[in-house]
Amino acid sequence: MEFVLLHPFLGMKFFYLKGYGDLIMVEIKLKGDVVKEFESGITPFEIASGIGPGLAKAACAARINGVDSDLRTKIDEDCAVDILTFDDPYGKWTFRHTASHILAQAVKRLYPQTKLAIGPAIDTGFYYDFDTDVVFTAEVLAEIETEMKKIVKENLAIERFTLTRDEAIDLFKKNNEPYKVELIEDLPEGEEISFYRQGEFCDLCAGSHVMSTGIIKAFKLTSATGAYWRGDSTRKMLQRVYGTAFTKSSELEEHLAAIEEAKKRDHNKLGRELELFTTSELIGQGLPVMLPKGARVIQLLQRFVEDEEQKRGWLLTKTPLMAKSDLYKISGHWDHYQDGMFIIGNKETDDEVFALRPMTCPFQYQAYLNRNRSYRDLPLRYNETSTLFRNEASGEMHGLIRVRQFTISEGHLMCTPDQLENEFKACLELAIYFLKTLKLYDDVTYRFSQWDPDDTEKYIGTKEQWDEAQGIMKKILDHLKIDYKIGVGEAAFYGPKLDIQIKNVHGKEDTLITLQVDQMLAEKFGMEYVDKDGTKKNPYIIHRTSIGCYERTLALLIEKFAGAFPVWLAPEQVKILPIADRHHDYAYTIKQKLFDLGIRVEVDDRSEKIGYKIREAQLMKIPYMLVVGDNEVESNTISVRRRGEGDIGSSSIDEFIKMISKEIKEKI
């Protein structure tokens, strides 16, 4: 029996025979556990076309036995197949990956001398890196978009093929594409090298891609920036063009509107406008200067964290900002983290070489080692507001999110094996408490960061130790019913960790809080306790932060609240606005009363119209404005304006104090 499947866009016909005799058939389980029989060699796209033109039109990729795959993959054994649309993360990735190839094809058509680098899909869309003398201005991006629309209208079939390594190198040398040649030369011998062709354009690519360019309807190029080839600052700076793509114009418009909102909330812009922080070229990249308002917010956070930690049995330490290399050699940082450290002195000639600390753990271990310990001392919880230094690459710097000097709510907890799970749970509960108070909890996800067994040089310890540590941590996380994803290769060099992840307004994900289980460093430092049976044992160590890096947290709070901090956290809680000079004495009397109660208050006594003063206070996101004029002076009252609501009426000073004090105390 012969079946004919018609490609809904390209007009292609796909034939396959179903019957008996010499034909090899495979059983394929589809959505809803429906099992059907097909001839061996059928592709997911042919299956989708057989189900219906609607599914074939929406198909972006496939999942075969749980493995993300291209629609062109030939199936030659029994399996389960899911047809993935744009609604699936991998389907979305595939759709946008195709958009990046359309971008590259348009650039090559318009500027043939351009050299191609890489062009992946990303969470928010896609990008492609180019080496060209053409500067990608807004006008040039508009021209490229127009050419991309032509390519979409041409509805070019996208075909996959493979070449040998030598054939691939010859192809791209002939096409004068040195970056592609370098990528191929880095691949191992015998590697299958795949390519995708659409019309005259051909690119080195592992895939996946949709079936034709005509499927990519709604797209937009959003920006162009510089990017070092392969992220190496010693290599050539390329031009990176970012874009995004959707299946519907309405979804694209919603996304672009969200981008505009993100720009308004971007802490790097808003934080400067609100005079929270600044930077100086004389000081250096990744070294922000906290202005009085930003410093006040961080101080409020630090006091909040330290007070809460003290309530929960944490003991505050204060340790040096630097140490001799001897300390880092014991901890393993010298061998595994030296590139990320700031070294003081010459390693080749100086008797003593120091380094600024990248983390506090080896310092707090010295506090543990101050005297002999027994099981009665455990758990022992040390916390510290730690200033740390990490030599981040210049291309990684971003506002307050990623910096070279930062302050962190760090802690290390030494405990017995039977205490480990409850103490880990308590550390997590503390972090969640802070996240909920700061209204960040709904924005986070969890990642169980594990070692990479294929790259053991990055880590200390044996496979058996890592298997044990990760097994213990998995048991704890599963008992706590944490919904986590696994991040292979994301562990610290000394142990697995739970990373609490969060995205900034632009969709870039970073780690906000970490909790790590460590069974290795205690032994390396000779940290012991005498157990109930009189034997000496090494404690387990939990490395943890409770609110993470204060600078990063401040950045996220700026973006979360668009600079309009909750009253308890606002650097300036009240602005008093006298209408005329004759009201200044009354305004300052009110200020003193509020100030004496610990409320952060200022008076705007400039000779400006009251409307101007109100607008400025609104722009600076002040939670409350108290307007005072003749009526207020006469009646001993204030006219209260609340941020976001405007005038909420007249009030006595005592009534206002009662209201704002409740908000501050309850952190609402």
XYZ file of C-alpha atoms in Angstrom:
668
model
C 0.000 0.000 0.000
C 1.420 3.424 -0.954
C 0.900 6.612 1.024
C 1.692 10.085 -0.309
C 2.506 12.868 2.185
C 2.404 16.433 0.929
C 4.726 19.016 2.540
C 2.307 21.860 3.423
C 4.803 24.590 2.430
C 7.199 23.272 -0.180
C 4.845 21.189 -2.271
C 7.183 18.196 -1.838
C 5.858 14.645 -1.901
C 7.189 11.980 0.424
C 6.456 8.342 -0.413
C 6.589 5.331 1.791
C 5.197 1.817 1.491
C 3.423 -0.074 4.192
C 2.917 -3.745 3.768
C 4.598 -7.055 4.234
C 7.277 -9.101 2.521
C 10.788 -7.613 2.626
C 9.780 -4.302 4.174
C 11.227 -3.578 7.643
C 8.632 -2.014 9.901
C 9.051 -0.148 13.193
C 6.543 0.511 15.945
C 6.335 4.135 17.057
C 4.527 5.343 20.151
C 2.950 8.749 19.554
C 1.151 11.249 21.755
C -1.506 9.680 23.945
C 0.369 6.340 23.958
C -0.969 5.559 20.480
C 1.284 2.969 18.804
C 1.492 2.852 15.004
C 3.576 0.869 12.570
C 5.729 2.619 9.954
C 8.349 1.631 7.453
C 11.895 1.866 8.809
C 13.595 5.094 7.736
C 10.570 7.348 8.193
C 11.264 10.799 9.657
C 9.381 12.716 12.380
C 8.297 15.264 9.786
C 6.758 12.556 7.616
C 4.938 11.232 10.676
C 3.628 14.739 11.472
C 2.494 15.183 7.859
C 0.645 11.872 8.015
C -1.164 12.950 11.187
C -2.331 16.201 9.630
C -1.249 19.397 7.841
C -1.824 21.475 10.990
C 0.750 19.521 12.978
C 3.199 19.490 10.056
C 2.862 23.266 9.752
C 3.514 23.773 13.489
C 6.302 21.184 13.816
C 9.692 22.591 14.782
C 11.595 19.555 16.066
C 11.098 16.085 17.546
C 11.890 14.152 20.688
C 12.843 10.529 19.999
C 13.009 8.318 23.091
C 13.464 11.469 25.140
C 16.308 12.822 22.980
C 15.800 16.195 21.258
C 16.153 15.598 17.518
C 15.813 17.140 14.078
C 12.623 16.607 12.061
C 14.744 14.994 9.321
C 16.092 12.215 11.575
C 15.532 8.770 10.074
C 13.953 6.289 12.476
C 15.049 2.656 12.099
C 13.956 1.084 15.381
C 10.952 0.951 17.686
C 10.731 4.151 19.714
C 8.569 6.894 21.181
C 8.264 10.077 19.119
C 6.924 13.473 20.202
C 6.449 16.201 17.599
C 7.619 19.472 19.153
C 6.045 22.829 18.356
C 7.080 26.340 19.377
C 5.415 25.755 22.753
C 8.148 23.274 23.695
C 11.480 24.799 24.826
C 13.469 22.775 22.292
C 10.922 23.536 19.569
C 11.293 27.225 20.370
C 15.090 26.884 20.347
C 14.978 25.200 16.916
C 12.654 27.856 15.499
C 14.961 30.647 16.624
C 18.062 28.787 15.503
C 16.633 28.846 11.995
C 16.040 32.582 12.370
C 19.751 33.023 13.127
C 20.623 31.277 9.843
C 18.217 33.553 7.969
C 20.005 36.513 9.571
C 23.396 35.177 8.441
C 22.108 34.538 4.906
C 20.752 38.098 4.699
C 24.064 39.573 5.869
C 26.020 37.504 3.331
C 23.691 38.646 0.536
C 24.064 42.300 1.455
C 27.738 42.220 2.477
C 29.404 39.232 0.746
C 32.867 39.915 2.253
C 31.536 39.284 5.776
C 33.074 36.342 7.624
C 30.693 34.159 9.645
C 31.409 33.037 13.213
C 28.646 31.415 15.307
C 24.883 31.907 15.551
C 23.010 30.009 18.267
C 19.535 30.360 19.689
C 19.340 31.729 23.243
C 16.587 32.011 25.845
C 15.337 35.345 24.549
C 15.895 34.782 20.822
C 19.092 34.339 18.837
C 22.295 36.037 17.771
C 24.995 35.735 15.133
C 28.598 36.947 15.285
C 30.119 38.557 12.193
C 33.551 39.795 11.163
C 32.950 42.734 8.834
C 33.993 46.329 8.237
C 30.330 47.304 8.033
C 29.098 48.918 11.245
C 25.720 47.497 12.199
C 23.871 50.724 12.921
C 20.097 50.884 13.384
C 19.766 51.760 9.700
C 21.873 48.761 8.646
C 19.850 46.432 10.900
C 16.677 47.683 9.203
C 18.174 46.812 5.791
C 19.115 43.347 7.041
C 15.569 42.812 8.361
C 14.171 43.698 4.929
C 16.436 41.116 3.300
C 15.437 38.526 5.906
C 11.784 39.080 4.984
C 12.666 38.355 1.360
C 14.319 35.084 2.369
C 11.244 34.115 4.378
C 9.004 34.935 1.408
C 11.182 32.748 -0.850
C 10.229 29.824 1.407
C 13.528 28.034 0.862
C 13.697 24.362 1.775
C 16.255 23.685 4.532
C 18.312 20.566 3.835
C 20.750 18.714 6.057
C 23.874 16.939 4.771
C 27.196 15.722 6.137
C 30.822 15.875 5.000
C 34.066 14.359 6.166
C 36.375 16.555 8.200
C 38.725 17.150 5.257
C 35.833 17.904 2.907
C 34.372 20.368 5.395
C 37.688 22.186 5.836
C 38.175 22.390 2.070
C 34.649 23.785 1.635
C 35.115 26.632 4.084
C 38.649 27.426 2.987
C 37.255 27.773 -0.519
C 34.473 30.005 0.820
C 37.014 32.087 2.799
C 35.384 31.396 6.170
C 38.327 31.140 8.615
C 36.191 30.980 11.759
C 34.325 27.952 10.446
C 37.631 26.296 9.515
C 38.891 26.831 13.078
C 35.736 25.295 14.549
C 36.032 22.231 12.306
C 39.737 21.786 13.056
C 38.886 21.661 16.760
C 36.529 18.724 16.204
C 37.928 15.224 16.813
C 38.898 12.983 13.909
C 36.028 10.844 12.684
C 33.359 13.253 13.964
C 30.274 13.467 11.743
C 30.147 17.068 10.533
C 26.710 18.259 9.559
C 25.587 21.230 7.489
C 22.310 22.919 6.676
C 21.616 24.488 3.293
C 18.874 26.966 2.379
C 19.087 28.272 -1.171
C 22.598 29.533 -1.870
C 23.452 29.698 1.842
C 25.193 26.834 3.626
C 26.363 26.771 7.249
C 28.229 24.422 9.543
C 25.626 23.384 12.103
C 24.663 20.528 14.416
C 20.981 21.545 14.101
C 18.107 21.317 14.618
C 16.140 23.442 12.120
C 12.587 23.791 10.885
C 11.802 22.532 7.381
C 11.801 25.832 5.466
C 12.516 29.536 5.827
C 8.867 30.364 5.172
C 7.893 29.202 8.651
C 9.756 32.078 10.371
C 7.136 34.812 10.089
C 7.489 37.173 13.053
C 11.001 38.350 13.933
C 12.915 41.459 14.937
C 16.587 42.415 15.173
C 16.923 44.079 18.544
C 20.528 45.236 18.930
C 24.162 44.957 17.876
C 27.178 44.859 20.158
C 30.776 43.714 20.275
C 31.827 40.178 21.205
C 35.269 38.605 21.314
C 35.734 35.525 19.164
C 35.142 32.520 21.422
C 34.846 34.854 24.418
C 38.624 35.385 24.475
C 39.652 39.007 25.055
C 42.961 38.325 23.256
C 41.071 37.431 20.053
C 39.411 39.690 17.506
C 36.347 41.716 18.459
C 33.408 40.704 16.267
C 29.985 42.287 15.832
C 27.117 40.399 17.421
C 23.592 40.988 16.143
C 20.773 39.988 18.493
C 17.241 39.211 17.442
C 14.147 37.329 18.456
C 11.456 35.380 16.645
C 7.930 34.135 17.309
C 5.244 32.277 15.412
C 2.765 35.151 15.769
C 3.143 38.895 15.324
C 1.081 39.492 18.475
C 3.565 37.470 20.548
C 6.458 39.404 19.029
C 4.800 42.716 19.871
C 4.221 41.604 23.464
C 7.868 40.568 23.712
C 9.133 43.876 22.315
C 6.926 45.735 24.783
C 8.466 43.644 27.562
C 11.940 44.587 26.300
C 11.042 48.275 26.542
C 9.792 47.726 30.080
C 13.024 45.870 30.891
C 15.041 48.837 29.649
C 13.120 51.087 32.037
C 13.823 48.685 34.912
C 17.457 47.930 34.019
C 19.345 48.485 37.265
C 22.413 49.703 35.386
C 20.396 52.651 34.085
C 17.849 53.166 36.849
C 20.358 52.716 39.669
C 22.408 55.592 38.323
C 19.375 57.815 37.737
C 18.221 57.247 41.321
C 21.771 57.981 42.559
C 22.231 54.553 44.125
C 25.638 53.833 42.582
C 28.126 55.047 40.015
C 31.329 53.869 38.355
C 34.633 55.513 37.560
C 37.159 54.669 34.869
C 39.869 55.780 37.298
C 38.791 53.079 39.760
C 38.233 50.340 37.205
C 35.685 48.034 35.645
C 33.604 45.877 37.958
C 34.318 48.140 40.944
C 31.149 50.184 41.528
C 30.984 53.102 43.958
C 27.967 52.967 46.259
C 26.458 56.419 46.662
C 24.747 57.311 49.977
C 21.337 55.969 48.931
C 22.684 52.672 47.603
C 24.979 52.283 50.594
C 21.986 52.821 52.867
C 19.968 50.051 51.191
C 22.873 47.614 51.495
C 23.358 48.611 55.138
C 19.669 47.924 55.823
C 19.954 44.514 54.175
C 23.112 43.631 56.093
C 21.609 44.581 59.446
C 18.456 42.626 58.626
C 20.451 39.540 57.661
C 22.919 39.638 60.556
C 20.154 40.148 63.134
C 18.098 37.267 61.745
C 21.127 34.972 61.556
C 21.961 35.752 65.179
C 18.420 34.754 66.197
C 18.993 31.404 64.477
C 22.224 30.527 66.244
C 24.864 31.846 63.845
C 28.099 33.225 65.326
C 29.615 36.270 63.644
C 33.282 36.228 62.622
C 35.489 38.863 61.019
C 38.418 37.528 59.032
C 41.194 39.114 56.891
C 40.685 40.186 53.289
C 43.847 38.417 52.167
C 46.085 35.490 53.036
C 49.333 33.846 52.055
C 49.284 31.411 49.201
C 49.873 28.629 51.771
C 46.233 28.848 52.892
C 44.881 28.623 49.349
C 47.175 25.683 48.559
C 45.590 23.660 51.356
C 42.031 24.573 50.299
C 42.736 23.850 46.626
C 42.012 27.368 45.397
C 45.647 27.810 44.341
C 45.418 24.835 41.984
C 41.787 25.115 40.891
C 40.830 28.797 41.170
C 44.031 30.817 40.784
C 42.963 32.419 37.492
C 40.009 33.945 39.316
C 42.118 35.440 42.113
C 43.999 38.721 42.534
C 47.607 37.809 43.421
C 49.768 40.196 45.457
C 53.478 39.684 44.870
C 55.606 37.744 42.393
C 55.042 33.990 42.494
C 58.480 33.347 41.023
C 60.688 35.562 43.203
C 58.926 36.537 46.458
C 59.267 34.448 49.612
C 55.677 35.229 50.563
C 52.914 35.676 48.029
C 49.477 36.861 49.109
C 46.087 36.843 47.396
C 42.845 38.686 48.051
C 40.237 36.191 49.176
C 37.714 34.885 46.608
C 35.682 33.221 49.407
C 35.763 33.019 53.187
C 35.692 29.273 53.892
C 39.420 28.637 54.531
C 39.511 31.660 56.874
C 36.558 30.518 58.972
C 38.107 27.055 59.210
C 40.904 28.685 61.199
C 38.276 29.831 63.714
C 37.120 26.206 64.031
C 40.733 25.111 64.523
C 41.208 27.647 67.339
C 40.686 24.851 69.888
C 39.831 21.168 70.106
C 36.221 20.284 69.328
C 33.846 17.557 70.445
C 30.476 16.419 69.155
C 28.935 18.636 71.863
C 30.211 21.736 69.985
C 28.328 20.765 66.837
C 26.590 22.064 64.909
C 28.875 25.097 64.873
C 27.572 27.906 62.670
C 29.861 30.747 61.573
C 28.517 33.652 59.537
C 30.275 36.712 58.157
C 29.481 39.739 56.042
C 32.417 39.081 53.730
C 34.045 41.321 51.162
C 35.373 39.092 48.376
C 37.446 39.625 45.234
C 37.209 37.686 41.992
C 39.121 38.437 38.813
C 36.194 38.282 36.413
C 36.841 38.684 32.686
C 36.192 42.204 31.423
C 33.519 40.983 29.025
C 31.547 39.507 31.940
C 31.144 42.768 33.875
C 27.588 44.087 34.149
C 26.497 46.825 36.528
C 26.045 45.353 40.009
C 25.200 41.862 38.752
C 28.777 40.754 38.089
C 31.604 42.703 39.702
C 35.172 42.154 40.870
C 34.688 43.232 44.490
C 31.481 42.385 46.307
C 30.039 41.721 49.741
C 28.273 38.475 50.546
C 26.233 36.991 53.404
C 28.555 34.031 53.798
C 28.479 31.211 56.304
C 30.024 27.821 57.074
C 28.425 25.218 59.280
C 30.279 22.257 60.750
C 28.125 19.307 61.798
C 27.959 15.558 62.331
C 26.523 13.250 59.635
C 23.235 12.797 61.497
C 22.822 16.589 61.799
C 23.493 17.278 58.113
C 19.970 17.062 56.684
C 18.272 19.158 59.370
C 21.001 21.803 59.204
C 20.824 21.935 55.406
C 17.057 22.310 55.666
C 17.469 25.154 58.168
C 19.917 26.928 55.836
C 17.428 26.609 52.989
C 14.559 27.835 55.166
C 16.629 30.893 56.108
C 17.314 31.682 52.443
C 13.634 31.241 51.569
C 12.636 33.527 54.436
C 14.839 36.299 53.065
C 13.644 35.719 49.486
C 10.001 35.918 50.542
C 10.585 39.050 52.615
C 12.276 40.711 49.635
C 9.470 39.539 47.290
C 11.977 37.605 45.140
C 10.875 34.066 46.010
C 8.441 33.641 43.102
C 11.213 34.541 40.643
C 13.758 31.848 41.560
C 14.466 28.297 40.374
C 16.700 25.573 41.795
C 19.721 23.880 40.203
C 21.462 20.835 41.659
C 25.021 21.550 40.498
C 27.100 18.414 40.065
C 30.634 17.607 38.991
C 31.565 16.640 35.437
C 33.056 13.127 35.575
C 34.531 13.669 32.092
C 36.611 16.633 33.302
C 37.993 15.514 36.652
C 40.959 17.916 36.523
C 38.591 20.687 37.642
C 37.907 19.041 41.001
C 39.533 17.631 44.115
C 38.595 14.233 45.486
C 37.878 10.804 44.014
C 34.923 9.551 42.018
C 33.805 7.599 45.071
C 33.854 10.753 47.225
C 31.871 12.697 44.631
C 29.342 9.902 44.209
C 28.892 9.804 47.989
C 28.575 13.595 48.355
C 26.136 13.919 45.458
C 24.145 10.925 46.703
C 23.816 12.509 50.149
C 22.765 15.835 48.664
C 20.252 14.227 46.288
C 18.690 12.393 49.215
C 18.377 15.656 51.151
C 16.894 17.585 48.206
C 14.436 14.798 47.425
C 13.375 14.583 51.086
C 12.792 18.343 51.063
C 10.831 17.959 47.787
C 12.905 20.583 46.013
C 11.960 20.919 42.333
C 15.429 21.204 40.811
C 17.219 20.868 37.506
C 20.620 19.198 37.264
C 23.634 21.236 36.141
C 26.497 18.921 35.224
C 29.859 20.690 35.558
C 28.413 23.509 37.699
C 29.631 22.173 41.072
C 32.305 23.894 43.141
C 35.689 22.183 42.818
C 35.261 20.692 46.301
C 31.607 19.643 46.350
C 28.071 19.656 44.885
C 25.713 22.520 45.596
C 22.149 23.737 45.392
C 22.109 26.958 43.382
C 19.116 29.246 43.727
C 18.919 30.845 40.292
C 17.266 34.075 39.206
C 17.006 36.037 35.961
C 17.486 39.757 35.516
C 15.039 41.826 33.467
C 16.871 40.890 30.262
C 16.491 37.160 30.890
C 20.126 36.523 31.839
C 20.280 33.900 34.582
C 22.677 34.158 37.508
C 23.129 32.408 40.829
C 21.729 34.387 43.750
C 22.184 31.978 46.677
C 24.182 28.760 47.079
C 24.130 25.920 49.596
C 26.941 23.370 49.330
C 27.675 20.060 50.992
C 31.406 19.466 51.525
C 33.033 16.373 52.952
C 36.556 17.019 51.638
C 37.971 20.285 52.970
C 37.625 19.383 56.640
C 40.078 16.533 56.137
C 42.460 18.710 54.102
C 42.569 21.302 56.912
C 42.773 18.758 59.724
C 39.390 19.791 61.151
C 38.269 17.130 63.620
C 35.904 16.546 66.512
C 35.861 13.861 69.187
C 32.728 11.768 68.745
C 30.645 10.067 71.457
C 32.748 6.891 71.127
C 35.990 8.803 71.699
C 37.190 8.574 68.088
C 38.225 11.585 66.041
C 36.165 12.352 62.963
C 35.972 15.035 60.293
C 32.805 17.127 60.354
C 30.618 17.680 57.338
C 30.644 21.298 56.194
C 27.748 23.255 54.700
C 28.879 26.315 52.754
C 26.011 28.733 52.365
C 24.885 32.234 51.597
C 21.627 33.468 53.046
C 20.906 36.387 50.743
C 23.824 36.058 48.348
C 25.889 38.950 47.080
C 24.482 42.241 48.352
C 25.372 44.123 45.173
C 23.611 41.542 42.998
C 20.632 41.491 45.355
C 20.409 45.286 45.178
C 20.462 45.109 41.369
C 17.618 42.583 41.365
C 15.599 44.644 43.833
C 15.999 47.763 41.686
C 14.659 45.807 38.710
C 11.935 44.019 40.684
C 10.477 47.231 42.094
C 11.554 49.528 39.225
C 13.397 51.537 41.873
C 10.283 51.947 44.055
C 11.582 50.051 47.099
C 9.210 48.945 49.857
C 8.978 51.517 52.630
C 11.201 49.568 55.053
C 13.986 49.350 52.463
C 13.668 52.760 50.791
C 16.813 54.874 51.305
C 14.557 57.900 51.786
C 11.144 57.055 53.208
C 9.553 60.478 53.554
C 9.996 63.787 51.776
C 8.463 66.844 53.448
C 7.395 69.519 50.946
C 6.722 72.999 52.394
C 4.656 75.136 50.015
C 6.375 78.418 50.939
C 9.318 79.667 52.995
C 7.030 80.516 55.930
C 6.267 76.805 56.325
C 9.915 75.735 56.773
C 9.945 75.830 60.586
C 6.879 73.582 60.759
C 8.395 71.222 58.163
C 11.623 70.882 60.160
C 9.686 70.278 63.372
C 7.959 67.338 61.674
C 11.286 66.116 60.292
C 12.873 66.054 63.742
C 9.975 64.062 65.180
C 10.204 61.468 62.398
C 14.010 61.396 62.509
C 14.000 60.714 66.251
C 11.889 57.610 65.556
C 14.411 56.291 63.020
C 12.402 57.241 59.948
C 14.551 58.375 57.005
C 13.223 61.826 56.117
C 14.324 64.957 54.275
C 12.849 68.414 53.694
C 12.764 69.956 50.202
C 13.132 73.615 51.210
C 14.005 74.947 47.769
C 12.143 77.986 46.472
C 10.272 75.972 43.833
C 6.591 75.536 43.098
C 4.964 72.671 44.986
C 4.038 70.886 41.749
C 7.701 70.796 40.741
C 8.725 69.419 44.150
C 6.064 66.696 43.949
C 7.170 65.631 40.456
C 10.818 65.399 41.553
C 9.902 63.316 44.606
C 7.861 61.027 42.347
C 10.802 60.610 39.961
C 13.030 59.657 42.907
C 10.442 57.007 43.946
C 9.917 58.425 47.481
C 7.251 56.313 49.260
C 5.586 59.227 51.114
C 5.389 62.972 50.507
C 4.071 65.263 53.243
C 2.824 68.577 51.902
C 2.582 71.397 54.453
C 1.065 74.834 53.917
C -1.018 77.374 55.829
C -3.887 74.954 56.529
C -1.547 72.257 57.855
C 0.367 74.692 60.069
C -2.878 76.078 61.484
C -4.450 72.654 62.165
C -1.181 70.906 63.161
C -1.697 68.294 60.430
C -0.035 67.121 57.226
C -1.341 66.425 53.720
C -0.151 62.917 52.807
C 0.717 61.716 49.317
C 1.504 58.022 48.829
C 3.681 56.797 45.952
C 1.531 55.423 43.161
C -1.725 56.723 44.687
C -1.290 60.458 45.014
C -3.150 62.470 47.660
C -4.626 60.190 50.356
C -5.883 63.024 52.547
C -5.063 64.977 55.649
C -3.683 63.302 58.755
C -2.330 64.123 62.164
C 1.384 63.555 62.535
C 0.805 60.818 65.117
C -1.606 58.953 62.821
C 0.947 59.057 60.003
C 3.709 57.814 62.299
C 1.529 54.910 63.408
C 0.786 53.962 59.783
C 4.329 54.150 58.420
C 5.815 52.487 61.506
C 3.522 49.488 60.971
C 4.649 49.202 57.325
C 8.309 49.376 58.333
C 7.962 46.837 61.148
C 6.019 44.340 59.026
C 8.260 44.936 55.972
C 5.334 45.448 53.597
